[in-house]
JSON list of C-alpha atoms in Angstrom, two decimals:
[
{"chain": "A", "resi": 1, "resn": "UNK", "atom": "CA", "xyz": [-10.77, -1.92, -11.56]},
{"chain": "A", "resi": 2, "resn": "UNK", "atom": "CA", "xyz": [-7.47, -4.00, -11.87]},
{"chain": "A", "resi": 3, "resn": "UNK", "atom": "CA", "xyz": [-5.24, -3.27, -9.30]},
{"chain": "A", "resi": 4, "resn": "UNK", "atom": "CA", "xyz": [-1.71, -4.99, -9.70]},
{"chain": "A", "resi": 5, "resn": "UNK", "atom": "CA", "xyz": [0.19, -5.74, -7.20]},
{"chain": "A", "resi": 6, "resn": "UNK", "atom": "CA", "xyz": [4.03, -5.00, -6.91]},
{"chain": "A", "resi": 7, "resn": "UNK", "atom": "CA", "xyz": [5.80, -7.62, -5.06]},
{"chain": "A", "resi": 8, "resn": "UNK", "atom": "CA", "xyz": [9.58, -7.66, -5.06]},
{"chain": "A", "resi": 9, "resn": "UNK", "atom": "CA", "xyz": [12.20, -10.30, -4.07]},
{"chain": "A", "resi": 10, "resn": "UNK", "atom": "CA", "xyz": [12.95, -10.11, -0.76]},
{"chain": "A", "resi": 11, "resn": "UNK", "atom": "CA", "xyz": [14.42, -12.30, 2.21]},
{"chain": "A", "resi": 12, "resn": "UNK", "atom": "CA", "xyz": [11.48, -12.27, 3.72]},
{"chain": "A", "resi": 13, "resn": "UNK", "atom": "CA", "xyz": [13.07, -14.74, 6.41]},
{"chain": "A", "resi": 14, "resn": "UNK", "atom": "CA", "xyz": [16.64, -13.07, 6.17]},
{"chain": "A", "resi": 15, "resn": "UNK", "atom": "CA", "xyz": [18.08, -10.41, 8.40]},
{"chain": "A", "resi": 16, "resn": "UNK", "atom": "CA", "xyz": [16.01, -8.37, 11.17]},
{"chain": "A", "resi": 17, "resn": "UNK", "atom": "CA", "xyz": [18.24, -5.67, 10.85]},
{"chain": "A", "resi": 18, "resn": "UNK", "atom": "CA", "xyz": [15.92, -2.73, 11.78]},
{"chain": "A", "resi": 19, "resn": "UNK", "atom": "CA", "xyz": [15.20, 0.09, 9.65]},
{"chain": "A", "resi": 20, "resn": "UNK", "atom": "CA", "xyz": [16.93, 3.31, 9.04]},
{"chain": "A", "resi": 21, "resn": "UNK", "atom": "CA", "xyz": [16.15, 6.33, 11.83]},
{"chain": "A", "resi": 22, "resn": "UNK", "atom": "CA", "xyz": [16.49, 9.05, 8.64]},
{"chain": "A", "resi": 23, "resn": "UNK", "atom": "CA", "xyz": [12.46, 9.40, 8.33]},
{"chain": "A", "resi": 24, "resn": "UNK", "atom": "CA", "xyz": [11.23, 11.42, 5.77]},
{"chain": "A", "resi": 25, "resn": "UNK", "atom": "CA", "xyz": [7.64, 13.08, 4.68]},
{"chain": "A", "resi": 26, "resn": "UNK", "atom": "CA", "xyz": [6.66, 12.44, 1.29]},
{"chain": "A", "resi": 27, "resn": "UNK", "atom": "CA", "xyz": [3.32, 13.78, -0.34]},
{"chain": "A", "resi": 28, "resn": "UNK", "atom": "CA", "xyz": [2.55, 11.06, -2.77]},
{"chain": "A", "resi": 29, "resn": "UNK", "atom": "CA", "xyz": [-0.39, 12.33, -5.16]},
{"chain": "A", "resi": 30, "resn": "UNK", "atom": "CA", "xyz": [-1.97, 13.62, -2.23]},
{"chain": "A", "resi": 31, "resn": "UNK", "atom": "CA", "xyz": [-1.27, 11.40, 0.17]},
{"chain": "A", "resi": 32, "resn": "UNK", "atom": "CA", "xyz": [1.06, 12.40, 2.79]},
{"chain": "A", "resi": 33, "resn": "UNK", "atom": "CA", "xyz": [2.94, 9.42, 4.69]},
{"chain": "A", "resi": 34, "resn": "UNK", "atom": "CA", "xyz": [6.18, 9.42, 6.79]},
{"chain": "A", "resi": 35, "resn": "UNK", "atom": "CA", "xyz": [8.48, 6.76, 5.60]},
{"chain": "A", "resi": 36, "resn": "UNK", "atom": "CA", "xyz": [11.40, 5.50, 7.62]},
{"chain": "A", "resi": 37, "resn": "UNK", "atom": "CA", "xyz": [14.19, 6.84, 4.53]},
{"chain": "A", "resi": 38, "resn": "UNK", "atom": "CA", "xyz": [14.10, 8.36, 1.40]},
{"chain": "A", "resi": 39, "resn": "UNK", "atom": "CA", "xyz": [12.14, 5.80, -1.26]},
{"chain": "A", "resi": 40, "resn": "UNK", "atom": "CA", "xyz": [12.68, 4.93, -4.88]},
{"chain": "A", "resi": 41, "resn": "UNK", "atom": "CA", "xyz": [10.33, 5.76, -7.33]},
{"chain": "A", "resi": 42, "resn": "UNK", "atom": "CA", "xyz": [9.33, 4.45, -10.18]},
{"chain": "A", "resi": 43, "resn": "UNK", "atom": "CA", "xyz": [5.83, 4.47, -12.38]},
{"chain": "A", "resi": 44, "resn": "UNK", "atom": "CA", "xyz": [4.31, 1.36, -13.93]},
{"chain": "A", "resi": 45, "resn": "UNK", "atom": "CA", "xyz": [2.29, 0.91, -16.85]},
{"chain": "A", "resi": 46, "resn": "UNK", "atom": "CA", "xyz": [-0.55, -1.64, -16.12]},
{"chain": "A", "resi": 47, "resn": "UNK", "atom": "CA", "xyz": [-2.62, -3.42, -18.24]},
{"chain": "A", "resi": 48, "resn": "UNK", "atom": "CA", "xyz": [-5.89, -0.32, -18.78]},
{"chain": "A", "resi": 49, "resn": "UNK", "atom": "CA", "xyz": [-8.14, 1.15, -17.41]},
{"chain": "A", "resi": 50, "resn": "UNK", "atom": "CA", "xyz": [-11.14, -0.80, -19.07]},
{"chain": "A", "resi": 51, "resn": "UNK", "atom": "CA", "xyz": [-11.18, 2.03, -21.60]},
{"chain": "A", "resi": 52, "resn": "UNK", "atom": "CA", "xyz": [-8.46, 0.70, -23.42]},
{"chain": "A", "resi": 53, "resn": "UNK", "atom": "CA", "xyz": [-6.00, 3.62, -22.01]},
{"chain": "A", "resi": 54, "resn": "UNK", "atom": "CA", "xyz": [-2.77, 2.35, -19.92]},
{"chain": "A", "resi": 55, "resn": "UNK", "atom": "CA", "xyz": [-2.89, 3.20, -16.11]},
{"chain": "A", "resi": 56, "resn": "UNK", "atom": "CA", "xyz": [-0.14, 4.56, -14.39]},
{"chain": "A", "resi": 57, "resn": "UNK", "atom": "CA", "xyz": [0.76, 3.38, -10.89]},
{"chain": "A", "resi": 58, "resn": "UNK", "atom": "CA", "xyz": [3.26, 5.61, -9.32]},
{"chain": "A", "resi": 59, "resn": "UNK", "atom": "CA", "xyz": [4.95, 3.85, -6.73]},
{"chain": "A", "resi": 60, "resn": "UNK", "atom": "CA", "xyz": [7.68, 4.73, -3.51]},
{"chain": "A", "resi": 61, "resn": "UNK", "atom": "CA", "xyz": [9.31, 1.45, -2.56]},
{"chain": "A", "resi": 62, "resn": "UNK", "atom": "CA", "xyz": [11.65, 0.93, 0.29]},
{"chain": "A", "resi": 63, "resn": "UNK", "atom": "CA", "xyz": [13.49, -3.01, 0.27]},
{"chain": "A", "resi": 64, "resn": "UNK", "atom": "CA", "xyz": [15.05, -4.19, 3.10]},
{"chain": "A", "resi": 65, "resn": "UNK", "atom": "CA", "xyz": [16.50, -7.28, 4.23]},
{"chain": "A", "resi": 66, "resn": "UNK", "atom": "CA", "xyz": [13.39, -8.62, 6.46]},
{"chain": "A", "resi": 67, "resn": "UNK", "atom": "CA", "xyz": [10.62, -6.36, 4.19]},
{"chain": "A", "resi": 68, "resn": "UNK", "atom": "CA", "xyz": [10.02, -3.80, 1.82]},
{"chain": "A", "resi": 69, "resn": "UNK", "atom": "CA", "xyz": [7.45, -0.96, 1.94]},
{"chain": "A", "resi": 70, "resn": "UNK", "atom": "CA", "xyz": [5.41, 0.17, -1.16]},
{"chain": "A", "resi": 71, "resn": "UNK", "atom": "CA", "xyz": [3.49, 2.75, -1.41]},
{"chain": "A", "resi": 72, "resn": "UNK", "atom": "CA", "xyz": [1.51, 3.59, -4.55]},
{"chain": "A", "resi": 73, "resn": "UNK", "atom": "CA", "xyz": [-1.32, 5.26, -6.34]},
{"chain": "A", "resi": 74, "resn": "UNK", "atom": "CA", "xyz": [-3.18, 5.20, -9.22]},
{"chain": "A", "resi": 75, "resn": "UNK", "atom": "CA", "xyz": [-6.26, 6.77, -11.23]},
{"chain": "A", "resi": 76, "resn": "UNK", "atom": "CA", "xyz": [-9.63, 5.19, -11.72]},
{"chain": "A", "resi": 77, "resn": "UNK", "atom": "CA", "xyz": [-11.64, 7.79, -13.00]},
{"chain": "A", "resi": 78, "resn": "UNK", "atom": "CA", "xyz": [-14.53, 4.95, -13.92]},
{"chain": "A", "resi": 79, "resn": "UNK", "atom": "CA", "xyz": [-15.25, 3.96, -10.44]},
{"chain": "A", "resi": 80, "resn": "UNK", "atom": "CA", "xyz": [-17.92, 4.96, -8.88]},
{"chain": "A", "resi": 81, "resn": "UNK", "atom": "CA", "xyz": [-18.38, 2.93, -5.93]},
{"chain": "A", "resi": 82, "resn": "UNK", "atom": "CA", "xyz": [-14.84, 2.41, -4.73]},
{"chain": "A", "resi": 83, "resn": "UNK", "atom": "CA", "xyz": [-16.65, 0.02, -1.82]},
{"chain": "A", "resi": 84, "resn": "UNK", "atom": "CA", "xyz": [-16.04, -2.90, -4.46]},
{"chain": "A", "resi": 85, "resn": "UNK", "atom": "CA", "xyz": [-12.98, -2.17, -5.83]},
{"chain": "A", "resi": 86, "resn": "UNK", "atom": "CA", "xyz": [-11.61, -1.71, -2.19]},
{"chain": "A", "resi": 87, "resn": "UNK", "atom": "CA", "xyz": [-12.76, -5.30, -1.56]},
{"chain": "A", "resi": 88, "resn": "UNK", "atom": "CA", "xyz": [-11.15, -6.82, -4.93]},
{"chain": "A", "resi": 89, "resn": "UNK", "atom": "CA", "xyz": [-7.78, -5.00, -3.79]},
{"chain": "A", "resi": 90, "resn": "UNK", "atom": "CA", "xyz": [-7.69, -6.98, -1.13]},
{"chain": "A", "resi": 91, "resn": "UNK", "atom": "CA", "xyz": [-8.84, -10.62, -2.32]},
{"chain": "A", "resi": 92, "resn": "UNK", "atom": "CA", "xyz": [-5.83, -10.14, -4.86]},
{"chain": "A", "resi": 93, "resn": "UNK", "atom": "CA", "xyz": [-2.98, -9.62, -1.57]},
{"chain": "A", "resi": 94, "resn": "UNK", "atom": "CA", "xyz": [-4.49, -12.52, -0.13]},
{"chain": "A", "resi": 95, "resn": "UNK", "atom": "CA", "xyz": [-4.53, -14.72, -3.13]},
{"chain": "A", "resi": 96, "resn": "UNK", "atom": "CA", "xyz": [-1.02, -13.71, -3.96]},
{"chain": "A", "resi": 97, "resn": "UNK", "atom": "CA", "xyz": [0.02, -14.00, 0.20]},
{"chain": "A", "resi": 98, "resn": "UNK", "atom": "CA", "xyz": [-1.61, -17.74, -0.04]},
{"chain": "A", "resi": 99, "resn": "UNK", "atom": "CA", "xyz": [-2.85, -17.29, 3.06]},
{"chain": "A", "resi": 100, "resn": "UNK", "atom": "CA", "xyz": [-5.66, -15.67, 5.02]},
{"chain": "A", "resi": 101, "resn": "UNK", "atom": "CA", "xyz": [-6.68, -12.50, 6.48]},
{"chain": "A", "resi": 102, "resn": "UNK", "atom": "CA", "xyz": [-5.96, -12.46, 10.42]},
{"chain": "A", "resi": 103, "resn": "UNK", "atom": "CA", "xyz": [-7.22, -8.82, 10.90]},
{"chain": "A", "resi": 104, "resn": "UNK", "atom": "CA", "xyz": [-9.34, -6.13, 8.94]},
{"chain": "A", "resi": 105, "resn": "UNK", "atom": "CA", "xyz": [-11.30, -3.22, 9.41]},
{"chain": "A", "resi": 106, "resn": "UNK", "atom": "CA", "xyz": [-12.88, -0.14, 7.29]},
{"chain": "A", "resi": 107, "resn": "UNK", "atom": "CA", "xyz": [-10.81, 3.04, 7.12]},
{"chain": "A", "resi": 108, "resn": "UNK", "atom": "CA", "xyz": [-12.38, 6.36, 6.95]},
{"chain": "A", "resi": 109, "resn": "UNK", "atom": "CA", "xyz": [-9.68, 8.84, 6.53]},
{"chain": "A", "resi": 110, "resn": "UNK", "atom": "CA", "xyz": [-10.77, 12.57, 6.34]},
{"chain": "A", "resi": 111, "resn": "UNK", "atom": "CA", "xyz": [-13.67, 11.52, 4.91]},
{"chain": "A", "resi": 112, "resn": "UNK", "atom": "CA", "xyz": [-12.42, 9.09, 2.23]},
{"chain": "A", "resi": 113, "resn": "UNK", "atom": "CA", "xyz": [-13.17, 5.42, 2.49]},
{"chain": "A", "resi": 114, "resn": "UNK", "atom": "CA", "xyz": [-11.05, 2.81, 2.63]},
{"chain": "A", "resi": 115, "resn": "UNK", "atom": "CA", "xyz": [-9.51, -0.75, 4.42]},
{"chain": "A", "resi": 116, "resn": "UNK", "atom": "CA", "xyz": [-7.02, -1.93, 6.57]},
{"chain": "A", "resi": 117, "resn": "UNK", "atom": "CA", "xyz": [-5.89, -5.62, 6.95]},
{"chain": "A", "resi": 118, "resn": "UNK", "atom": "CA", "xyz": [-2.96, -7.88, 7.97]},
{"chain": "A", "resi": 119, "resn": "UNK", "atom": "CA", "xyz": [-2.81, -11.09, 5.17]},
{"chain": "A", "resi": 120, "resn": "UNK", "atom": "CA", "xyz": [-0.65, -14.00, 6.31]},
{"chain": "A", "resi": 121, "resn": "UNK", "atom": "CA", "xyz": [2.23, -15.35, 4.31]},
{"chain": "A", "resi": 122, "resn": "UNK", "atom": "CA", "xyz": [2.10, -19.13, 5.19]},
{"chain": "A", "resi": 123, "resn": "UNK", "atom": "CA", "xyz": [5.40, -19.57, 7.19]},
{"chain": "A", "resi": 124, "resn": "UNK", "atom": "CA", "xyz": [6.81, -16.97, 6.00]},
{"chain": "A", "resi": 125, "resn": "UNK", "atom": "CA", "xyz": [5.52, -13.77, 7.01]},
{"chain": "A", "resi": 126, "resn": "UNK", "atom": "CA", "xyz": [2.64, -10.91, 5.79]},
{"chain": "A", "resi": 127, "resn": "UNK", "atom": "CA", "xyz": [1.43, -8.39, 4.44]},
{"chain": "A", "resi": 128, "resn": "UNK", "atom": "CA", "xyz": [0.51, -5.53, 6.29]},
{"chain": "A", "resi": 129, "resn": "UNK", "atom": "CA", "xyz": [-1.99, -3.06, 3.59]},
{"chain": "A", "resi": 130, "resn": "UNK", "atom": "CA", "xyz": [-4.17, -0.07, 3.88]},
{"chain": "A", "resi": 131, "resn": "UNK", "atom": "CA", "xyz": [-6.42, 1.41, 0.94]},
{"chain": "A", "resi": 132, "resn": "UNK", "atom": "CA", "xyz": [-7.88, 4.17, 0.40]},
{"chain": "A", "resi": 133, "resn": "UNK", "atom": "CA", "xyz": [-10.00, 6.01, -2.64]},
{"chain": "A", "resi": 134, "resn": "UNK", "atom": "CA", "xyz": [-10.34, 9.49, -3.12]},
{"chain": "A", "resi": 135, "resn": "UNK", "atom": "CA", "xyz": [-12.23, 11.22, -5.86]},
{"chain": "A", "resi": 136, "resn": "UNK", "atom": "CA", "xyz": [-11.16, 8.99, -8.76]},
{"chain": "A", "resi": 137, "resn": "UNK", "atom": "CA", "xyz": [-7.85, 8.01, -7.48]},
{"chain": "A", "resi": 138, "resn": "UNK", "atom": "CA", "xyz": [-6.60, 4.55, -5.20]},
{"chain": "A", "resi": 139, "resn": "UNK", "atom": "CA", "xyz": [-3.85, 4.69, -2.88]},
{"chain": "A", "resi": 140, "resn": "UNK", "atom": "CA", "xyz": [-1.84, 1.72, -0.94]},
{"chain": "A", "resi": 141, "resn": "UNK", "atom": "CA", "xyz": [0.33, 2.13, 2.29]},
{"chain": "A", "resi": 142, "resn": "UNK", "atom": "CA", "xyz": [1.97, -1.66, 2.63]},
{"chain": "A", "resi": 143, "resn": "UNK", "atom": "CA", "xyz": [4.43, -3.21, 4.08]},
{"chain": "A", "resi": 144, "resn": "UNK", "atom": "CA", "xyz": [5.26, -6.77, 3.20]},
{"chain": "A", "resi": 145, "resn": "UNK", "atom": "CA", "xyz": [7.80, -8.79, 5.23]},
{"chain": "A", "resi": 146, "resn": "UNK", "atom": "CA", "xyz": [8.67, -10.54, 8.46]},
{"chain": "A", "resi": 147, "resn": "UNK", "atom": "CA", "xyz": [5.96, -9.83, 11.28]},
{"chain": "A", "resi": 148, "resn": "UNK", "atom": "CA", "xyz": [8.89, -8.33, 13.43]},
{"chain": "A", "resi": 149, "resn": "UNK", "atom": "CA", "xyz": [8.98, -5.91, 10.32]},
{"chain": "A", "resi": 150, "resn": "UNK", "atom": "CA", "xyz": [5.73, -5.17, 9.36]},
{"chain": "A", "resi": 151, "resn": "UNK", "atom": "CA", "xyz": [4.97, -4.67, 13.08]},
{"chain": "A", "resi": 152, "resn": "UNK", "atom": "CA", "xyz": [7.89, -2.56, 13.85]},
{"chain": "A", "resi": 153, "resn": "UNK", "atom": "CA", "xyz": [8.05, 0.93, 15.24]},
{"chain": "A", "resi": 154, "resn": "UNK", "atom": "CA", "xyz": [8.58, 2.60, 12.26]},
{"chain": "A", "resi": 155, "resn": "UNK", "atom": "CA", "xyz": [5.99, 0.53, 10.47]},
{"chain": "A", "resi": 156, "resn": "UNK", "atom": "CA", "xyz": [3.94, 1.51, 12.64]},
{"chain": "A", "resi": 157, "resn": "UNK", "atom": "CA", "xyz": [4.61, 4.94, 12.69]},
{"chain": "A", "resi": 158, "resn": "UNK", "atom": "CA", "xyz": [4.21, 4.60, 8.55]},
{"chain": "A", "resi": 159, "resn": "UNK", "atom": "CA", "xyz": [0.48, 3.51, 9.26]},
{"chain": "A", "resi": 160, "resn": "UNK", "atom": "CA", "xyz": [-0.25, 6.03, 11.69]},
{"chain": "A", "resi": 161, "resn": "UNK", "atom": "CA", "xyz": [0.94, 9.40, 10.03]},
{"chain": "A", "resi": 162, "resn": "UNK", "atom": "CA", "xyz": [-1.33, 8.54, 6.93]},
{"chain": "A", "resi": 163, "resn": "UNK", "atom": "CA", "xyz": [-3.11, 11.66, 6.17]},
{"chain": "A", "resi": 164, "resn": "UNK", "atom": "CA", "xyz": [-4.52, 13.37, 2.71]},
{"chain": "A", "resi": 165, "resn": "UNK", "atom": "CA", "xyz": [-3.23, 16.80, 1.77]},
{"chain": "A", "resi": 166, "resn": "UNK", "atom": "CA", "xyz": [-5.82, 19.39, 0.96]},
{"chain": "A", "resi": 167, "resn": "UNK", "atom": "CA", "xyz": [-5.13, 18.98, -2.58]},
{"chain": "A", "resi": 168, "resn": "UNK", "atom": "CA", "xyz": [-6.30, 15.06, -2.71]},
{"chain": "A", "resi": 169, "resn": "UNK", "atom": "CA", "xyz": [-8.73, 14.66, -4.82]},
{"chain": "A", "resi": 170, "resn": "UNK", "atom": "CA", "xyz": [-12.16, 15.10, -3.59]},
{"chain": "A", "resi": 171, "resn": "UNK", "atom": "CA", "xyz": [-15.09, 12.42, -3.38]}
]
């Protein structure tokens, strides 16, 4: 599965102004996330699906001065073992971060299966990504920025109130 990844022009080493206190929950395809303001949206055509159909990545996307937050997902309905495709997700934030992963682990969340890790942007700053599959669909929580950012309280808060409604999509 091709996943493309969304990075935007930011100042990564610009202001650490911190982020808005006007939090808001947002059920994204299923997944439920509390983000630190009210996102954009927007929906991307990518190159297929390997069946020679567009895919659709629906995205929420927060910029700020030090970072921006991007959450999207996607269908795959031709994966079957998302374990690879998980993997392949992340080799393509740390090829585009140019730098290496300085801490991962496997996410199991309700039952789905997915990964966590922190890819360094070489003086600059990192990416902070989780992934997730559920029945035939991908998710990404990330936040990409300055390690005060992506480490923040609100960041962190982001990571922590991940959860999948009851209408996800089922393994």
């Amino acid at each position: 599965m091709r996943i493309l990844l969304s990075v935007f022009a930011i100042a990564l080493l610009g202001s650490t102004a911190p982020l808005l206190a006007d939090e808001v929950d947002v059920d994204h395809g299923g997944l439920q996330v509390t983000l630190p303001e009210k996102p954009m949206q927007d929906t991307q055509e990518l190159d297929g699906d390997g069946q020679g159909k567009p895919a659709l990545q629906h995205r929420l996307i927060i910029n700020k001065p030090n970072g921006s937050i991007i959450v999207w997902y996607q269908d795959a309905p031709n994966v079957k073992d998302p374990q690879p495709a998980l993997k392949r997700a992340r080799d393509s934030v740390v090829r585009l971060a140019g730098g290496e992963v300085s801490d991962e682990k496997p996410l199991d969340l309700q039952g789905h299966p997915g990964v966590y890790f922190v890819a360094e942007i070489p003086g600059k700053g990192e990416f902070r990504v989780a992934y997730y599959h559920s029945g035939s669909r991908f998710y990404q929580v990330m936040a990409v920025g300055t390690p005060e950012f992506t480490h923040s309280a609100v960041i962190n808060k982001m990571f922590e109130s991940v959860k999948f409604a009851e209408k996800a999509p089922k393994e």
